[in-house]
Amino acid sequence: MLPDGAPRALALSDVAVHAGVSHQTVSRVVNGHPNVAPATRERVQRAITELGYRPNTAARALVTGSTRSFGLVTSHINQYGPAQTLLGLEKAARAAGYSLGVAILDDDSEAAMREAVDRFVAQSVDAVVALSTYGQAVEALRRFEAPVPLIAVQVGRDESRPTVWVAQEVGAELATRHLLELGHRTVHHVTGPPDSLEARGRMVGWRRALEDAGAPVPEPLHGDWWPCSGHEAGRELAARVRAGQDDVTAVFVANDQMALGLLSALADEGVSVPGDVSVVGFDDVPECAYFTPPLTTVRQDFAELGRRGVELVLARLRGEPLESQPVLPQLVVRRSTGPARTAV
Amino acid sequence: MLPDGAPRALALSDVAVHAGVSHQTVSRVVNGHPNVAPATRERVQRAITELGYRPNTAARALVTGSTRSFGLVTSHINQYGPAQTLLGLEKAARAAGYSLGVAILDDDSEAAMREAVDRFVAQSVDAVVALSTYGQAVEALRRFEAPVPLIAVQVGRDESRPTVWVAQEVGAELATRHLLELGHRTVHHVTGPPDSLEARGRMVGWRRALEDAGAPVPEPLHGDWWPCSGHEAGRELAARVRAGQDDVTAVFVANDQMALGLLSALADEGVSVPGDVSVVGFDDVPECAYFTPPLTTVRQDFAELGRRGVELVLARLRGEPLESQPVLPQLVVRRSTGPARTAV
DNA sequence: GGAGCTGTTGTTAACGCTAACAATCCATCC
DNA sequence: GGATGGATTGTTAGCGTTAACAACAGCTCC
């Protein structure tokens, strides 16, 4: 009886015997080297397909030092943006002949980040991509001296590392200006978690748009990306509306999920959207066209982000510098925004 | 000047020289073998930490034939369920000392599935986990003769392969019975895509609950998991409600996203939920407590699913059979369901 | 006190691949 | 016609690790 099913995988030498050449010639064919006679090449090709040979990645990695794989470090992969970016990354990596390993951080600490990167380095990945990480983890990234290229995706601009990012501020300005142009005196803001660079970028853009327009900058409300925090912010704002503080007529919420919670709270409290208050979100998740009312929001092209991330990695591996341009977000107007009521 | 930054990674032999032992002794310490004198072990340990040595995964894989890694094949990772399951899988794999590679299928064809599995096999992964795949891909999985264990997660029960799954029918029965118990004469159903095993399971459970109760089984409406298709179904049903077909008082929608679309369509058409029609979803995504109205739904514990998937893989690798029990879903009652109006 | 353990360490040979070099063949050129 | 050179093929070594075996110490036991 055989040890366990598989009778030992095929090696180069098996193919070589079958084709009547040396193993090195087979290696040359497999790797597409020039200087193999067409007839030989074809004979080897045939032997390969007949036997169903696949090169052993581990052996190759041992001698070349490259696994043709990337490591992806991320947290919050269960959220729309990161998941969508992962999709783009994997596809682009695969197209370039690389495979993708993932590590999900248990928390956003430096230790977790360091451990994940270390594990990838031990696996001899060719590069590590850090996706949408927060707080300490981002700081850590900045300081790391890894023996492989370290690329950051979607964490906002970072001078110290190669980075691919969406221009968060631009998106936030777009949203805020849209509301101001509708005649709102000012725009309130529900932020994301303070240690998220995306959240900070959106806050910066919001503030800048207000200041540029000479509008007052109200104290922002703080959220954590989840609908629940948006709901709380919504209750708070609804209370102010009912108390007659009529500067609350427009809200820019830092992501769509929180906007959903906010809409739900406003509806509960009898505040009409967009009649009393206009709301803009961020991300353009597929659901938001079906919110009540359909949500005006800022679309980020996450798949593109993933693609550019891989592009940047490949450029780095070839030793080219390639300065990446930010991906630009777009405003998507739906029914949650409307003109400000004319003041009393 | 050095070739390119890294001065060559440390090898066992470097540590051996530093500690004054043979490389094999270092290997024994690294792998926790018994029969190393405590004093030696400690000396080697110290050398390891001083030098910052990390074993080379490729070399180890070459000789052992195991990479201590799993491959995850999936599509639709941008949806809540798969993403959440990935989280559970990665964490459990890491805890067991395995790393995780991902392959995302471009489409649900057999060719795509075969190619993904092949790539993982060439990478010498220890096992391949297939997550929530559809159509041809699932069929393909059934026929594959891979040289590594192939485990299916979340695709419903499958006699031919080790499988971890949520009892979809049970969840669907829970939802349907809940509506019947509220006094609805029958329950309409919006399905998922027909080639999804989950969708089929939910339809089976829905039908069974109706038949058990002696209720009529209406023709189901077909969706594709996305909010847009739920919206269409909602318009269709709203039209029937307004046409006076008063058997449309309760709908079980195969996932929460479609339920959102449906709620939005009903609201647009002036159909009150739960006044005129009660709605139940499936998944319990974090948003659904903030839908208008908050959605009654069926909760699946995806993280648990991931954990059990890894458990099953590990059992297989140890050669134990381990028959996995299904994960049981739970009904979460919110405000989208209410008693049927008493008939005219 | 020597046979026979047991525990500890070292030596050697793989694993499957690529890189470097050597060898061969054949055409071309003076 | 032999030197020159390019194209093609083969040979050898080594990547860093583990497995198998050998070697040796120190102990127990009769």
XYZ file of C-alpha atoms in Angstrom, chain A residues 8-315:
308
model
C 5.565 11.578 -4.779
C 5.182 14.613 -6.947
C 6.956 14.868 -10.263
C 10.293 16.632 -10.437
C 12.229 18.225 -13.230
C 14.292 15.071 -13.570
C 11.215 12.934 -14.271
C 10.268 15.202 -17.125
C 13.881 15.198 -18.310
C 13.957 11.402 -18.518
C 10.622 11.329 -20.291
C 11.769 13.867 -22.864
C 15.272 12.480 -23.177
C 17.063 15.677 -22.177
C 18.825 16.987 -19.099
C 16.898 18.492 -16.217
C 18.473 21.835 -16.916
C 16.973 21.933 -20.377
C 13.583 21.298 -18.866
C 14.219 24.122 -16.427
C 15.046 26.377 -19.338
C 11.835 25.507 -21.098
C 9.785 26.017 -17.965
C 11.305 29.435 -17.405
C 11.089 30.477 -21.042
C 14.793 30.945 -21.558
C 15.989 31.624 -25.079
C 18.552 29.331 -26.650
C 16.525 26.172 -26.619
C 16.087 24.562 -30.028
C 12.460 24.744 -31.141
C 12.247 20.975 -31.597
C 13.631 20.335 -28.121
C 11.365 22.924 -26.603
C 8.348 21.286 -28.109
C 9.358 17.818 -27.027
C 9.838 19.042 -23.468
C 6.543 20.924 -23.553
C 4.792 17.747 -24.541
C 6.449 15.759 -21.788
C 5.382 18.419 -19.291
C 1.733 18.333 -20.283
C 1.655 14.567 -20.649
C 3.026 14.054 -17.171
C 1.181 17.025 -15.707
C 4.310 18.470 -14.214
C 4.147 21.591 -12.023
C 7.313 23.179 -10.700
C 7.860 23.057 -6.971
C 7.524 26.543 -5.569
C 9.502 25.825 -2.437
C 12.562 24.581 -4.279
C 12.424 27.503 -6.617
C 12.057 29.925 -3.738
C 14.978 28.348 -1.941
C 17.373 28.950 -4.775
C 16.057 32.235 -6.133
C 15.128 33.794 -2.802
C 11.815 34.847 -4.273
C 8.452 33.200 -3.834
C 6.604 35.363 -6.324
C 4.130 36.209 -3.626
C 3.061 39.253 -1.655
C 1.916 39.477 1.913
C -1.106 41.598 2.679
C -1.401 42.956 6.196
C -4.765 44.332 7.084
C -7.386 44.803 9.721
C -11.074 45.482 9.216
C -11.256 43.287 6.159
C -14.930 42.804 6.960
C -15.627 46.374 5.922
C -16.573 47.336 2.426
C -13.530 49.397 1.491
C -10.795 47.015 2.560
C -12.644 43.999 1.144
C -13.102 45.701 -2.178
C -9.454 46.731 -2.251
C -8.407 43.170 -1.489
C -10.341 42.103 -4.561
C -8.447 44.548 -6.739
C -5.111 43.635 -5.192
C -5.545 39.914 -5.621
C -6.613 40.190 -9.196
C -3.754 42.473 -10.164
C -1.248 40.342 -8.278
C -2.466 37.202 -9.980
C -2.304 38.865 -13.368
C 1.334 39.684 -12.657
C 2.033 36.088 -11.650
C 2.138 36.668 -7.931
C 0.085 35.046 -5.235
C -1.233 36.731 -2.134
C -0.992 35.770 1.519
C -3.103 37.559 4.097
C -2.525 38.421 7.716
C -5.280 40.045 9.691
C -4.209 42.075 12.694
C -5.873 41.250 15.983
C -5.518 44.845 17.047
C -3.907 47.985 15.716
C -0.834 47.747 17.900
C 2.735 47.998 16.743
C 3.440 44.514 18.086
C 0.731 42.949 15.964
C 1.985 44.735 12.875
C 5.569 43.765 13.533
C 4.675 40.155 14.071
C 2.684 39.994 10.857
C 5.458 41.556 8.808
C 7.997 39.250 10.429
C 5.984 36.207 9.525
C 5.801 37.307 5.946
C 9.516 37.981 5.824
C 10.210 34.480 7.116
C 8.006 33.202 4.318
C 10.250 35.063 1.866
C 7.459 37.061 0.315
C 8.721 39.538 -2.247
C 6.884 42.482 -0.758
C 4.465 43.364 2.000
C 1.425 45.502 1.373
C -0.233 47.149 4.349
C -3.865 47.943 3.806
C -5.922 50.421 5.701
C -4.382 50.058 9.083
C -4.843 52.263 12.058
C -3.125 53.930 14.928
C -0.007 52.372 16.333
C 0.192 49.983 13.415
C 0.590 52.835 10.950
C 3.223 54.482 13.093
C 5.065 51.192 13.308
C 5.020 50.793 9.568
C 6.750 54.105 9.244
C 9.681 52.942 11.341
C 10.107 49.435 9.986
C 13.332 48.324 8.421
C 12.198 45.237 6.589
C 14.395 43.316 4.157
C 11.572 43.482 1.597
C 9.698 46.422 0.100
C 6.885 47.649 2.331
C 4.050 49.389 0.561
C 1.144 51.186 2.169
C -2.249 51.304 0.504
C -5.120 53.555 1.398
C -3.642 55.070 4.534
C -3.422 58.557 3.192
C -0.273 60.179 1.951
C 2.894 59.175 3.728
C 6.164 60.861 2.895
C 8.343 58.148 4.347
C 7.033 55.152 2.425
C 5.761 54.328 -1.028
C 2.060 54.802 -0.777
C -1.068 54.463 -2.850
C -3.992 56.416 -1.604
C -7.348 57.977 -2.290
C -7.382 61.735 -1.893
C -9.660 61.711 1.124
C -9.604 65.476 1.597
C -10.705 66.042 -1.964
C -13.697 63.776 -1.420
C -14.582 65.515 1.807
C -14.324 68.911 0.151
C -16.572 67.708 -2.637
C -19.205 66.611 -0.135
C -18.980 69.752 1.966
C -19.017 72.129 -0.969
C -22.033 70.334 -2.422
C -23.926 71.063 0.775
C -22.768 74.672 0.958
C -23.801 75.220 -2.629
C -27.271 74.028 -1.754
C -27.442 77.037 0.521
C -26.630 75.517 3.899
C -24.953 77.994 6.242
C -22.603 75.357 7.608
C -22.056 71.602 7.554
C -21.761 69.373 10.584
C -19.447 66.375 10.537
C -19.506 62.901 12.035
C -15.928 61.603 12.025
C -14.468 58.111 11.846
C -12.185 56.770 14.586
C -9.508 59.331 15.450
C -6.611 56.949 14.808
C -7.663 56.275 11.238
C -5.775 58.271 8.652
C -8.749 58.130 6.312
C -10.953 59.637 8.972
C -8.415 62.378 9.614
C -8.154 63.151 5.918
C -11.899 63.497 5.603
C -12.008 65.828 8.570
C -9.256 67.992 7.106
C -11.107 68.295 3.795
C -14.374 69.141 5.501
C -12.735 71.861 7.580
C -10.887 73.301 4.630
C -14.035 73.548 2.532
C -15.830 75.371 5.327
C -12.964 77.745 5.920
C -12.563 78.470 2.224
C -16.216 79.393 2.087
C -15.982 81.513 5.216
C -18.525 79.257 6.930
C -18.427 78.593 10.667
C -16.712 75.309 11.660
C -18.841 73.484 14.219
C -17.441 70.964 16.689
C -17.457 67.542 14.963
C -19.173 64.506 16.447
C -17.088 61.373 16.800
C -17.952 57.934 15.459
C -16.179 54.637 14.863
C -17.314 53.670 11.328
C -20.140 51.457 12.627
C -23.841 52.217 12.222
C -24.378 52.327 15.952
C -22.141 55.365 16.409
C -23.897 57.096 13.529
C -27.188 56.411 15.242
C -25.968 58.107 18.399
C -24.705 61.090 16.470
C -28.081 61.255 14.757
C -29.930 61.366 18.066
C -27.672 64.116 19.299
C -28.211 66.183 16.161
C -31.965 65.538 16.145
C -32.162 66.863 19.670
C -30.422 70.048 18.587
C -32.734 70.438 15.607
C -35.788 70.139 17.833
C -34.276 72.566 20.319
C -34.409 75.082 17.506
C -30.684 75.313 16.820
C -31.327 75.828 13.204
C -27.715 75.748 12.095
C -28.092 71.965 11.952
C -29.361 71.595 8.401
C -26.549 69.621 6.781
C -24.339 66.748 7.901
C -21.338 65.170 6.237
C -20.839 61.684 7.702
C -17.424 60.048 7.272
C -18.796 56.774 5.911
C -22.011 55.273 4.595
C -22.590 52.864 7.439
C -22.627 55.623 10.009
C -24.802 57.664 7.680
C -27.270 54.785 7.730
C -27.380 54.834 11.527
C -27.786 58.584 11.430
C -30.670 58.410 8.947
C -32.361 55.840 11.127
C -32.033 58.036 14.228
C -33.309 61.117 12.418
C -36.315 59.177 11.129
C -37.057 57.924 14.654
C -36.981 61.469 15.975
C -39.213 62.802 13.246
C -36.528 64.821 11.501
C -37.077 64.777 7.760
C -34.247 64.075 5.310
C -33.640 66.076 3.183
C -36.537 68.349 4.251
C -35.025 69.364 7.603
C -31.504 68.037 7.289
C -29.355 67.018 4.310
C -26.962 64.097 4.709
C -23.882 63.031 2.718
C -21.953 59.807 3.302
C -18.659 58.429 2.040
C -17.734 55.210 0.164
C -20.759 54.533 -2.027
C -21.422 51.032 -0.736
C -23.841 49.141 -2.993
C -26.605 49.406 -0.424
C -26.726 53.131 -0.173
C -28.924 53.669 -3.202
C -31.578 51.849 -1.168
C -31.337 53.712 2.078
C -34.310 55.812 3.140
C -33.824 58.182 1.433
C -31.168 57.071 -1.085
C -27.882 58.488 0.115
C -25.792 61.159 -1.538
C -22.221 60.033 -1.037
C -18.620 60.095 -2.254
C -17.477 57.173 -4.355
C -14.006 55.707 -3.910
C -12.686 53.375 -6.559
C -11.252 50.662 -4.361
C -10.515 48.195 -7.106
C -8.395 50.813 -8.813
C -6.606 51.365 -5.540
C -5.741 47.682 -5.377
C -4.514 47.700 -8.945
C -2.283 50.666 -8.332
C -0.951 49.084 -5.178
C 0.315 46.122 -7.157
C 1.668 48.432 -9.836
C 3.657 50.293 -7.224
C 4.979 47.070 -5.722
C 6.112 45.791 -9.094
C 7.815 49.076 -9.876
